[in-house]
Amino acid sequence: MARRLSHPDPRAVSLAEVLSALGDPVRLRIMAVLADRREHVRGDFEVDVGPSTLSHHMKTLREAGLTYHRMDGTRCFVSLREEALERFPSVLNSVLEACATQS
Amino acid sequence: MARRLSHPDPRAVSLAEVLSALGDPVRLRIMAVLADRREHVRGDFEVDVGPSTLSHHMKTLREAGLTYHRMDGTRCFVSLREEALERFPSVLNSVLEACATQS
DNA sequence: ATCGAAGTTCGATGATTATCGATATATGGT
DNA sequence: ACCATATATCGATAATCATCGAACTTCGAT
């Protein structure tokens, strides 16, 4: 398992890339869970895809600069990235609100 | 040419579908032009793709419930759909603002 | 009646994507 | 040392997508 996962500079990510990353039901569901601004582990995301597919979606969100992944032991703790919220504040906050209430 | 183009009920479109439709540079550029809330014709969208490709993107936005297409003669007038703005108000308004300023 | 212009649709193609299972790697527990 | 757990990565596959050019349709003008 990779000990350190790469986190891009959110300023290098375009709005289209962010919206594209958010435009998927599985990833929106993940974002809805992360909307409480706390760290979460894999078991918190109730999505019906296999582990490797979930990894793929997590990678997509991470590479869009939206999430921060902290490895601790064999676990991966995931949370929203503050820098991402600062990049497109109103867009991300409204999406979080929308997907948290009625995903 | 199709005389009437179908416009879906925006309430039947999910947030993921909307964000997916918006998650493309060409379509975001179109939305940036439409952000002034006025009707526009094809020539207003300065995108460097062919006519058929532009049609494809227009169709994507229309089927996401985001745009209204009015045929007049051989011309097609496109505008934002009010119902779409009512569906996800804060999301769409913030995206419009973001892409209009720094697409 | 014919022609050109505008825009959609169709068919094809290459690129991207979502998904899975298998494999790999690191960690924690015994 | 060994084994189970958690997750990432790889390889494959099927589906979706962006793009183009060609053909088609409608309309306006000559």
PDB file of C-alpha atoms (C1' of nucleotides) in Angstrom:
ATOM      1  CA  MET A   1       0.000   0.000   0.000  1.00  0.00           C
ATOM      2  CA  ALA A   2       1.233   3.482  -0.783  1.00  0.00           C
ATOM      3  CA  ARG A   3       2.416   5.170   2.372  1.00  0.00           C
ATOM      4  CA  ARG A   4       1.983   8.661   1.009  1.00  0.00           C
ATOM      5  CA  LEU A   5      -0.669   9.600  -1.486  1.00  0.00           C
ATOM      6  CA  SER A   6      -0.176  12.649  -3.664  1.00  0.00           C
ATOM      7  CA  HIS A   7      -2.386  15.676  -3.152  1.00  0.00           C
ATOM      8  CA  PRO A   8      -2.359  18.201  -5.987  1.00  0.00           C
ATOM      9  CA  ASP A   9      -2.420  21.943  -5.536  1.00  0.00           C
ATOM     10  CA  PRO A  10      -6.123  22.813  -5.688  1.00  0.00           C
ATOM     11  CA  ARG A  11      -5.273  26.029  -7.495  1.00  0.00           C
ATOM     12  CA  ALA A  12      -4.077  23.918 -10.396  1.00  0.00           C
ATOM     13  CA  VAL A  13      -7.460  22.236 -10.737  1.00  0.00           C
ATOM     14  CA  SER A  14     -10.027  23.757 -13.067  1.00  0.00           C
ATOM     15  CA  LEU A  15     -13.690  24.211 -12.340  1.00  0.00           C
ATOM     16  CA  ALA A  16     -14.512  21.714 -15.070  1.00  0.00           C
ATOM     17  CA  GLU A  17     -12.317  19.104 -13.420  1.00  0.00           C
ATOM     18  CA  VAL A  18     -13.943  19.698 -10.053  1.00  0.00           C
ATOM     19  CA  LEU A  19     -17.454  19.459 -11.444  1.00  0.00           C
ATOM     20  CA  SER A  20     -16.542  16.397 -13.443  1.00  0.00           C
ATOM     21  CA  ALA A  21     -15.234  14.728 -10.299  1.00  0.00           C
ATOM     22  CA  LEU A  22     -18.458  15.599  -8.500  1.00  0.00           C
ATOM     23  CA  GLY A  23     -20.669  14.425 -11.352  1.00  0.00           C
ATOM     24  CA  ASP A  24     -20.960  10.820 -10.288  1.00  0.00           C
ATOM     25  CA  PRO A  25     -23.499   9.239  -7.915  1.00  0.00           C
ATOM     26  CA  VAL A  26     -20.948   7.225  -5.973  1.00  0.00           C
ATOM     27  CA  ARG A  27     -18.622  10.175  -5.472  1.00  0.00           C
ATOM     28  CA  LEU A  28     -21.480  12.475  -4.544  1.00  0.00           C
ATOM     29  CA  ARG A  29     -22.466   9.987  -1.895  1.00  0.00           C
ATOM     30  CA  ILE A  30     -18.946  10.051  -0.529  1.00  0.00           C
ATOM     31  CA  MET A  31     -19.018  13.834  -0.482  1.00  0.00           C
ATOM     32  CA  ALA A  32     -22.332  13.769   1.343  1.00  0.00           C
ATOM     33  CA  VAL A  33     -20.695  11.764   4.119  1.00  0.00           C
ATOM     34  CA  LEU A  34     -17.691  14.078   4.215  1.00  0.00           C
ATOM     35  CA  ALA A  35     -19.976  17.091   4.410  1.00  0.00           C
ATOM     36  CA  ASP A  36     -19.863  16.979   8.220  1.00  0.00           C
ATOM     37  CA  ARG A  37     -16.244  18.147   7.946  1.00  0.00           C
ATOM     38  CA  ARG A  38     -14.974  15.232   9.945  1.00  0.00           C
ATOM     39  CA  GLU A  39     -12.573  12.461   9.089  1.00  0.00           C
ATOM     40  CA  HIS A  40     -14.081   9.251   7.825  1.00  0.00           C
ATOM     41  CA  VAL A  41     -12.963   5.761   7.076  1.00  0.00           C
ATOM     42  CA  ARG A  42     -14.014   3.459   4.286  1.00  0.00           C
ATOM     43  CA  GLY A  43     -16.719   1.769   6.291  1.00  0.00           C
ATOM     44  CA  ASP A  44     -18.550   5.077   6.585  1.00  0.00           C
ATOM     45  CA  PHE A  45     -19.258   5.210   2.873  1.00  0.00           C
ATOM     46  CA  GLU A  46     -22.209   3.029   2.116  1.00  0.00           C
ATOM     47  CA  VAL A  47     -21.771   2.504  -1.582  1.00  0.00           C
ATOM     48  CA  ASP A  48     -22.425  -0.737  -3.354  1.00  0.00           C
ATOM     49  CA  VAL A  49     -19.239  -1.085  -5.318  1.00  0.00           C
ATOM     50  CA  GLY A  50     -16.255  -3.289  -4.622  1.00  0.00           C
ATOM     51  CA  PRO A  51     -13.212  -2.141  -2.637  1.00  0.00           C
ATOM     52  CA  SER A  52     -11.055  -1.521  -5.677  1.00  0.00           C
ATOM     53  CA  THR A  53     -13.771   0.529  -7.344  1.00  0.00           C
ATOM     54  CA  LEU A  54     -14.168   2.573  -4.195  1.00  0.00           C
ATOM     55  CA  SER A  55     -10.419   3.156  -4.236  1.00  0.00           C
ATOM     56  CA  HIS A  56     -10.735   4.427  -7.778  1.00  0.00           C
ATOM     57  CA  HIS A  57     -13.422   6.938  -6.808  1.00  0.00           C
ATOM     58  CA  MET A  58     -11.413   8.080  -3.819  1.00  0.00           C
ATOM     59  CA  LYS A  59      -8.461   8.652  -6.086  1.00  0.00           C
ATOM     60  CA  THR A  60     -10.623  10.698  -8.447  1.00  0.00           C
ATOM     61  CA  LEU A  61     -11.765  12.971  -5.624  1.00  0.00           C
ATOM     62  CA  ARG A  62      -8.239  13.272  -4.270  1.00  0.00           C
ATOM     63  CA  GLU A  63      -6.787  14.153  -7.671  1.00  0.00           C
ATOM     64  CA  ALA A  64      -9.477  16.790  -8.096  1.00  0.00           C
ATOM     65  CA  GLY A  65      -8.043  18.386  -4.971  1.00  0.00           C
ATOM     66  CA  LEU A  66     -11.229  17.817  -3.022  1.00  0.00           C
ATOM     67  CA  THR A  67     -10.169  15.377  -0.338  1.00  0.00           C
ATOM     68  CA  TYR A  68      -7.274  14.778   1.989  1.00  0.00           C
ATOM     69  CA  HIS A  69      -6.168  11.220   2.672  1.00  0.00           C
ATOM     70  CA  ARG A  70      -4.239  10.419   5.807  1.00  0.00           C
ATOM     71  CA  MET A  71      -2.831   6.971   6.234  1.00  0.00           C
ATOM     72  CA  ASP A  72      -2.711   5.598   9.745  1.00  0.00           C
ATOM     73  CA  GLY A  73      -1.658   2.016  10.002  1.00  0.00           C
ATOM     74  CA  THR A  74      -3.616   0.079   7.447  1.00  0.00           C
ATOM     75  CA  ARG A  75      -6.447   2.565   7.611  1.00  0.00           C
ATOM     76  CA  CYS A  76      -7.103   5.546   5.413  1.00  0.00           C
ATOM     77  CA  PHE A  77      -8.765   8.558   6.968  1.00  0.00           C
ATOM     78  CA  VAL A  78     -10.447  10.849   4.495  1.00  0.00           C
ATOM     79  CA  SER A  79     -11.669  14.391   4.935  1.00  0.00           C
ATOM     80  CA  LEU A  80     -12.537  17.465   2.922  1.00  0.00           C
ATOM     81  CA  ARG A  81      -9.654  19.716   1.959  1.00  0.00           C
ATOM     82  CA  GLU A  82      -9.926  23.230   3.295  1.00  0.00           C
ATOM     83  CA  GLU A  83      -7.955  24.591   0.341  1.00  0.00           C
ATOM     84  CA  ALA A  84     -10.530  23.115  -1.999  1.00  0.00           C
ATOM     85  CA  LEU A  85     -13.327  24.910  -0.217  1.00  0.00           C
ATOM     86  CA  GLU A  86     -11.364  28.109  -0.563  1.00  0.00           C
ATOM     87  CA  ARG A  87     -10.829  27.553  -4.266  1.00  0.00           C
ATOM     88  CA  PHE A  88     -14.501  27.488  -5.274  1.00  0.00           C
ATOM     89  CA  PRO A  89     -16.201  28.364  -1.996  1.00  0.00           C
ATOM     90  CA  SER A  90     -19.769  28.976  -3.063  1.00  0.00           C
ATOM     91  CA  VAL A  91     -19.794  26.141  -5.574  1.00  0.00           C
ATOM     92  CA  LEU A  92     -18.475  23.534  -3.169  1.00  0.00           C
ATOM     93  CA  ASN A  93     -20.499  24.662  -0.196  1.00  0.00           C
ATOM     94  CA  SER A  94     -23.710  24.611  -2.196  1.00  0.00           C
ATOM     95  CA  VAL A  95     -22.928  21.196  -3.653  1.00  0.00           C
ATOM     96  CA  LEU A  96     -22.160  19.843  -0.199  1.00  0.00           C
ATOM     97  CA  GLU A  97     -25.384  21.228   1.127  1.00  0.00           C
ATOM     98  CA  ALA A  98     -27.381  19.882  -1.783  1.00  0.00           C
ATOM     99  CA  CYS A  99     -25.940  16.381  -1.741  1.00  0.00           C
ATOM    100  CA  ALA A 100     -26.058  16.098   2.032  1.00  0.00           C
ATOM    101  CA  THR A 101     -29.781  16.793   2.125  1.00  0.00           C
ATOM    102  CA  GLN A 102     -31.061  14.904  -0.894  1.00  0.00           C
ATOM    103  CA  SER A 103     -28.546  12.672  -2.517  1.00  0.00           C
TER     104      SER A 103
ATOM    105  CA  MET B   1     -33.659  19.584 -38.606  1.00  0.00           C
ATOM    106  CA  ALA B   2     -35.876  18.724 -35.685  1.00  0.00           C
ATOM    107  CA  ARG B   3     -38.590  21.307 -35.369  1.00  0.00           C
ATOM    108  CA  ARG B   4     -39.180  20.693 -31.702  1.00  0.00           C
ATOM    109  CA  LEU B   5     -36.476  19.574 -29.348  1.00  0.00           C
ATOM    110  CA  SER B   6     -37.424  17.730 -26.193  1.00  0.00           C
ATOM    111  CA  HIS B   7     -36.894  19.403 -22.841  1.00  0.00           C
ATOM    112  CA  PRO B   8     -37.012  17.070 -19.845  1.00  0.00           C
ATOM    113  CA  ASP B   9     -38.602  17.908 -16.536  1.00  0.00           C
ATOM    114  CA  PRO B  10     -35.737  19.348 -14.483  1.00  0.00           C
ATOM    115  CA  ARG B  11     -37.164  17.726 -11.373  1.00  0.00           C
ATOM    116  CA  ALA B  12     -36.392  14.366 -12.947  1.00  0.00           C
ATOM    117  CA  VAL B  13     -32.711  15.211 -13.281  1.00  0.00           C
ATOM    118  CA  SER B  14     -30.369  14.289 -10.461  1.00  0.00           C
ATOM    119  CA  LEU B  15     -27.642  16.451  -9.023  1.00  0.00           C
ATOM    120  CA  ALA B  16     -25.041  14.029 -10.345  1.00  0.00           C
ATOM    121  CA  GLU B  17     -26.434  14.373 -13.858  1.00  0.00           C
ATOM    122  CA  VAL B  18     -26.375  18.155 -13.628  1.00  0.00           C
ATOM    123  CA  LEU B  19     -22.809  18.262 -12.340  1.00  0.00           C
ATOM    124  CA  SER B  20     -21.705  15.745 -14.925  1.00  0.00           C
ATOM    125  CA  ALA B  21     -23.199  17.903 -17.670  1.00  0.00           C
ATOM    126  CA  LEU B  22     -21.368  20.915 -16.278  1.00  0.00           C
ATOM    127  CA  GLY B  23     -18.075  19.083 -15.904  1.00  0.00           C
ATOM    128  CA  ASP B  24     -16.715  19.778 -19.352  1.00  0.00           C
ATOM    129  CA  PRO B  25     -14.699  22.797 -20.543  1.00  0.00           C
ATOM    130  CA  VAL B  26     -16.713  23.334 -23.707  1.00  0.00           C
ATOM    131  CA  ARG B  27     -20.046  23.170 -21.910  1.00  0.00           C
ATOM    132  CA  LEU B  28     -18.838  25.404 -19.110  1.00  0.00           C
ATOM    133  CA  ARG B  29     -17.867  27.947 -21.718  1.00  0.00           C
ATOM    134  CA  ILE B  30     -21.362  27.789 -23.168  1.00  0.00           C
ATOM    135  CA  MET B  31     -22.827  28.271 -19.709  1.00  0.00           C
ATOM    136  CA  ALA B  32     -20.565  31.245 -19.131  1.00  0.00           C
ATOM    137  CA  VAL B  33     -22.062  32.904 -22.190  1.00  0.00           C
ATOM    138  CA  LEU B  34     -25.592  32.035 -21.102  1.00  0.00           C
ATOM    139  CA  ALA B  35     -24.919  33.455 -17.646  1.00  0.00           C
ATOM    140  CA  ASP B  36     -26.210  36.859 -18.753  1.00  0.00           C
ATOM    141  CA  ARG B  37     -29.686  35.295 -18.809  1.00  0.00           C
ATOM    142  CA  ARG B  38     -30.261  36.303 -22.390  1.00  0.00           C
ATOM    143  CA  GLU B  39     -30.926  34.287 -25.502  1.00  0.00           C
ATOM    144  CA  HIS B  40     -27.934  33.404 -27.593  1.00  0.00           C
ATOM    145  CA  VAL B  41     -27.246  31.929 -30.989  1.00  0.00           C
ATOM    146  CA  ARG B  42     -24.510  29.553 -32.000  1.00  0.00           C
ATOM    147  CA  GLY B  43     -22.149  32.266 -33.127  1.00  0.00           C
ATOM    148  CA  ASP B  44     -22.028  33.616 -29.586  1.00  0.00           C
ATOM    149  CA  PHE B  45     -20.273  30.523 -28.291  1.00  0.00           C
ATOM    150  CA  GLU B  46     -16.614  30.785 -29.100  1.00  0.00           C
ATOM    151  CA  VAL B  47     -15.585  27.182 -28.815  1.00  0.00           C
ATOM    152  CA  ASP B  48     -13.166  25.498 -31.131  1.00  0.00           C
ATOM    153  CA  VAL B  49     -15.101  22.400 -32.002  1.00  0.00           C
ATOM    154  CA  GLY B  50     -17.017  21.626 -35.161  1.00  0.00           C
ATOM    155  CA  PRO B  51     -20.743  22.295 -35.601  1.00  0.00           C
ATOM    156  CA  SER B  52     -21.762  18.707 -34.986  1.00  0.00           C
ATOM    157  CA  THR B  53     -19.724  18.526 -31.812  1.00  0.00           C
ATOM    158  CA  LEU B  54     -21.258  21.754 -30.606  1.00  0.00           C
ATOM    159  CA  SER B  55     -24.674  20.255 -31.277  1.00  0.00           C
ATOM    160  CA  HIS B  56     -23.728  17.300 -29.142  1.00  0.00           C
ATOM    161  CA  HIS B  57     -22.773  19.523 -26.215  1.00  0.00           C
ATOM    162  CA  MET B  58     -25.929  21.568 -26.605  1.00  0.00           C
ATOM    163  CA  LYS B  59     -27.939  18.391 -26.482  1.00  0.00           C
ATOM    164  CA  THR B  60     -26.142  17.325 -23.312  1.00  0.00           C
ATOM    165  CA  LEU B  61     -26.997  20.585 -21.580  1.00  0.00           C
ATOM    166  CA  ARG B  62     -30.571  20.458 -22.808  1.00  0.00           C
ATOM    167  CA  GLU B  63     -31.065  16.886 -21.634  1.00  0.00           C
ATOM    168  CA  ALA B  64     -29.674  17.846 -18.233  1.00  0.00           C
ATOM    169  CA  GLY B  65     -32.559  20.288 -18.036  1.00  0.00           C
ATOM    170  CA  LEU B  66     -30.239  23.272 -18.010  1.00  0.00           C
ATOM    171  CA  THR B  67     -31.054  25.041 -21.258  1.00  0.00           C
ATOM    172  CA  TYR B  68     -34.040  25.938 -23.348  1.00  0.00           C
ATOM    173  CA  HIS B  69     -33.781  25.746 -27.126  1.00  0.00           C
ATOM    174  CA  ARG B  70     -36.140  27.735 -29.302  1.00  0.00           C
ATOM    175  CA  MET B  71     -36.103  27.198 -33.014  1.00  0.00           C
ATOM    176  CA  ASP B  72     -36.812  30.178 -35.229  1.00  0.00           C
ATOM    177  CA  GLY B  73     -36.355  29.550 -38.897  1.00  0.00           C
ATOM    178  CA  THR B  74     -33.063  27.810 -39.351  1.00  0.00           C
ATOM    179  CA  ARG B  75     -31.703  29.423 -36.227  1.00  0.00           C
ATOM    180  CA  CYS B  76     -31.602  28.019 -32.723  1.00  0.00           C
ATOM    181  CA  PHE B  77     -31.895  30.403 -29.788  1.00  0.00           C
ATOM    182  CA  VAL B  78     -30.586  29.079 -26.513  1.00  0.00           C
ATOM    183  CA  SER B  79     -31.115  30.325 -23.000  1.00  0.00           C
ATOM    184  CA  LEU B  80     -30.945  29.167 -19.404  1.00  0.00           C
ATOM    185  CA  ARG B  81     -33.996  27.380 -18.071  1.00  0.00           C
ATOM    186  CA  GLU B  82     -35.592  29.075 -15.114  1.00  0.00           C
ATOM    187  CA  GLU B  83     -36.865  25.766 -13.776  1.00  0.00           C
ATOM    188  CA  ALA B  84     -33.301  24.487 -13.682  1.00  0.00           C
ATOM    189  CA  LEU B  85     -32.205  27.436 -11.574  1.00  0.00           C
ATOM    190  CA  GLU B  86     -35.057  26.667  -9.214  1.00  0.00           C
ATOM    191  CA  ARG B  87     -34.071  23.022  -8.955  1.00  0.00           C
ATOM    192  CA  PHE B  88     -30.578  23.577  -7.549  1.00  0.00           C
ATOM    193  CA  PRO B  89     -30.550  27.325  -7.036  1.00  0.00           C
ATOM    194  CA  SER B  90     -27.400  27.841  -5.032  1.00  0.00           C
ATOM    195  CA  VAL B  91     -25.406  25.265  -6.966  1.00  0.00           C
ATOM    196  CA  LEU B  92     -26.290  26.635 -10.380  1.00  0.00           C
ATOM    197  CA  ASN B  93     -25.979  30.270  -9.438  1.00  0.00           C
ATOM    198  CA  SER B  94     -22.565  29.733  -7.922  1.00  0.00           C
ATOM    199  CA  VAL B  95     -21.380  27.729 -10.922  1.00  0.00           C
ATOM    200  CA  LEU B  96     -22.626  30.418 -13.275  1.00  0.00           C
ATOM    201  CA  GLU B  97     -20.870  33.073 -11.299  1.00  0.00           C
ATOM    202  CA  ALA B  98     -17.653  31.064 -11.122  1.00  0.00           C
ATOM    203  CA  CYS B  99     -17.494  30.166 -14.799  1.00  0.00           C
ATOM    204  CA  ALA B 100     -18.522  33.614 -15.965  1.00  0.00           C
ATOM    205  CA  THR B 101     -15.651  35.258 -14.129  1.00  0.00           C
ATOM    206  CA  GLN B 102     -12.822  32.818 -14.679  1.00  0.00           C
ATOM    207  CA  SER B 103     -13.597  30.163 -17.199  1.00  0.00           C
TER     208      SER B 103
ATOM    209  C1'  DA C   1     -37.904  25.523 -58.452  1.00  0.00           C
ATOM    210  C1'  DT C   2     -33.456  25.802 -56.994  1.00  0.00           C
ATOM    211  C1'  DC C   3     -29.752  26.924 -54.027  1.00  0.00           C
ATOM    212  C1'  DG C   4     -27.355  28.055 -49.881  1.00  0.00           C
ATOM    213  C1'  DA C   5     -27.295  28.467 -44.931  1.00  0.00           C
ATOM    214  C1'  DA C   6     -28.082  26.712 -40.254  1.00  0.00           C
ATOM    215  C1'  DG C   7     -28.383  23.031 -37.390  1.00  0.00           C
ATOM    216  C1'  DT C   8     -29.418  18.241 -36.261  1.00  0.00           C
ATOM    217  C1'  DT C   9     -28.591  13.329 -36.759  1.00  0.00           C
ATOM    218  C1'  DC C  10     -25.850   9.332 -38.064  1.00  0.00           C
ATOM    219  C1'  DG C  11     -21.819   6.341 -38.219  1.00  0.00           C
ATOM    220  C1'  DA C  12     -17.242   5.709 -37.094  1.00  0.00           C
ATOM    221  C1'  DT C  13     -13.175   6.246 -34.235  1.00  0.00           C
ATOM    222  C1'  DG C  14     -10.185   6.937 -30.501  1.00  0.00           C
ATOM    223  C1'  DA C  15     -10.056   8.249 -25.652  1.00  0.00           C
ATOM    224  C1'  DT C  16     -11.746   8.047 -21.164  1.00  0.00           C
ATOM    225  C1'  DT C  17     -14.260   5.720 -17.494  1.00  0.00           C
ATOM    226  C1'  DA C  18     -16.540   2.462 -14.172  1.00  0.00           C
ATOM    227  C1'  DT C  19     -16.171  -1.882 -12.795  1.00  0.00           C
ATOM    228  C1'  DC C  20     -14.181  -6.195 -11.338  1.00  0.00           C
ATOM    229  C1'  DG C  21     -10.829  -9.707  -9.735  1.00  0.00           C
ATOM    230  C1'  DA C  22      -6.191 -10.614  -8.739  1.00  0.00           C
ATOM    231  C1'  DT C  23      -2.029  -9.107  -6.952  1.00  0.00           C
ATOM    232  C1'  DA C  24       0.901  -6.361  -4.061  1.00  0.00           C
ATOM    233  C1'  DT C  25       2.183  -3.912   0.233  1.00  0.00           C
ATOM    234  C1'  DA C  26       2.144  -2.329   4.654  1.00  0.00           C
ATOM    235  C1'  DT C  27       0.381  -2.889   9.370  1.00  0.00           C
ATOM    236  C1'  DG C  28      -1.306  -4.983  13.576  1.00  0.00           C
ATOM    237  C1'  DG C  29      -2.213  -8.920  16.255  1.00  0.00           C
ATOM    238  C1'  DT C  30      -0.979 -13.573  17.846  1.00  0.00           C
TER     239       DT C  30
ATOM    240  C1'  DA D   1       7.781 -15.223  12.399  1.00  0.00           C
ATOM    241  C1'  DC D   2       3.206 -15.659  10.700  1.00  0.00           C
ATOM    242  C1'  DC D   3      -1.198 -14.471   9.358  1.00  0.00           C
ATOM    243  C1'  DA D   4      -5.197 -11.621   8.724  1.00  0.00           C
ATOM    244  C1'  DT D   5      -6.738  -6.981   7.607  1.00  0.00           C
ATOM    245  C1'  DA D   6      -7.058  -2.818   5.029  1.00  0.00           C
ATOM    246  C1'  DT D   7      -6.175  -0.558   1.091  1.00  0.00           C
ATOM    247  C1'  DA D   8      -3.826   0.560  -3.206  1.00  0.00           C
ATOM    248  C1'  DT D   9      -2.424  -0.854  -7.821  1.00  0.00           C
ATOM    249  C1'  DC D  10      -2.631  -3.542 -12.050  1.00  0.00           C
ATOM    250  C1'  DG D  11      -4.795  -5.641 -16.062  1.00  0.00           C
ATOM    251  C1'  DA D  12      -8.818  -6.525 -18.453  1.00  0.00           C
ATOM    252  C1'  DT D  13     -13.411  -5.440 -20.149  1.00  0.00           C
ATOM    253  C1'  DA D  14     -17.481  -3.213 -21.367  1.00  0.00           C
ATOM    254  C1'  DA D  15     -19.659   1.176 -21.574  1.00  0.00           C
ATOM    255  C1'  DT D  16     -19.720   5.914 -22.230  1.00  0.00           C
ATOM    256  C1'  DC D  17     -17.995  10.030 -24.394  1.00  0.00           C
ATOM    257  C1'  DA D  18     -15.807  13.709 -27.414  1.00  0.00           C
ATOM    258  C1'  DT D  19     -14.839  14.419 -31.847  1.00  0.00           C
ATOM    259  C1'  DC D  20     -15.183  14.442 -36.784  1.00  0.00           C
ATOM    260  C1'  DG D  21     -17.189  14.243 -41.509  1.00  0.00           C
ATOM    261  C1'  DA D  22     -21.092  13.099 -44.191  1.00  0.00           C
ATOM    262  C1'  DA D  23     -25.803  13.031 -44.969  1.00  0.00           C
ATOM    263  C1'  DC D  24     -30.250  14.899 -44.002  1.00  0.00           C
ATOM    264  C1'  DT D  25     -33.915  18.488 -42.998  1.00  0.00           C
ATOM    265  C1'  DT D  26     -35.853  22.797 -42.724  1.00  0.00           C
ATOM    266  C1'  DC D  27     -36.021  27.425 -43.993  1.00  0.00           C
ATOM    267  C1'  DG D  28     -35.073  31.730 -46.511  1.00  0.00           C
ATOM    268  C1'  DA D  29     -33.622  33.960 -50.635  1.00  0.00           C
ATOM    269  C1'  DT D  30     -33.061  34.330 -55.457  1.00  0.00           C
TER     270       DT D  30
END
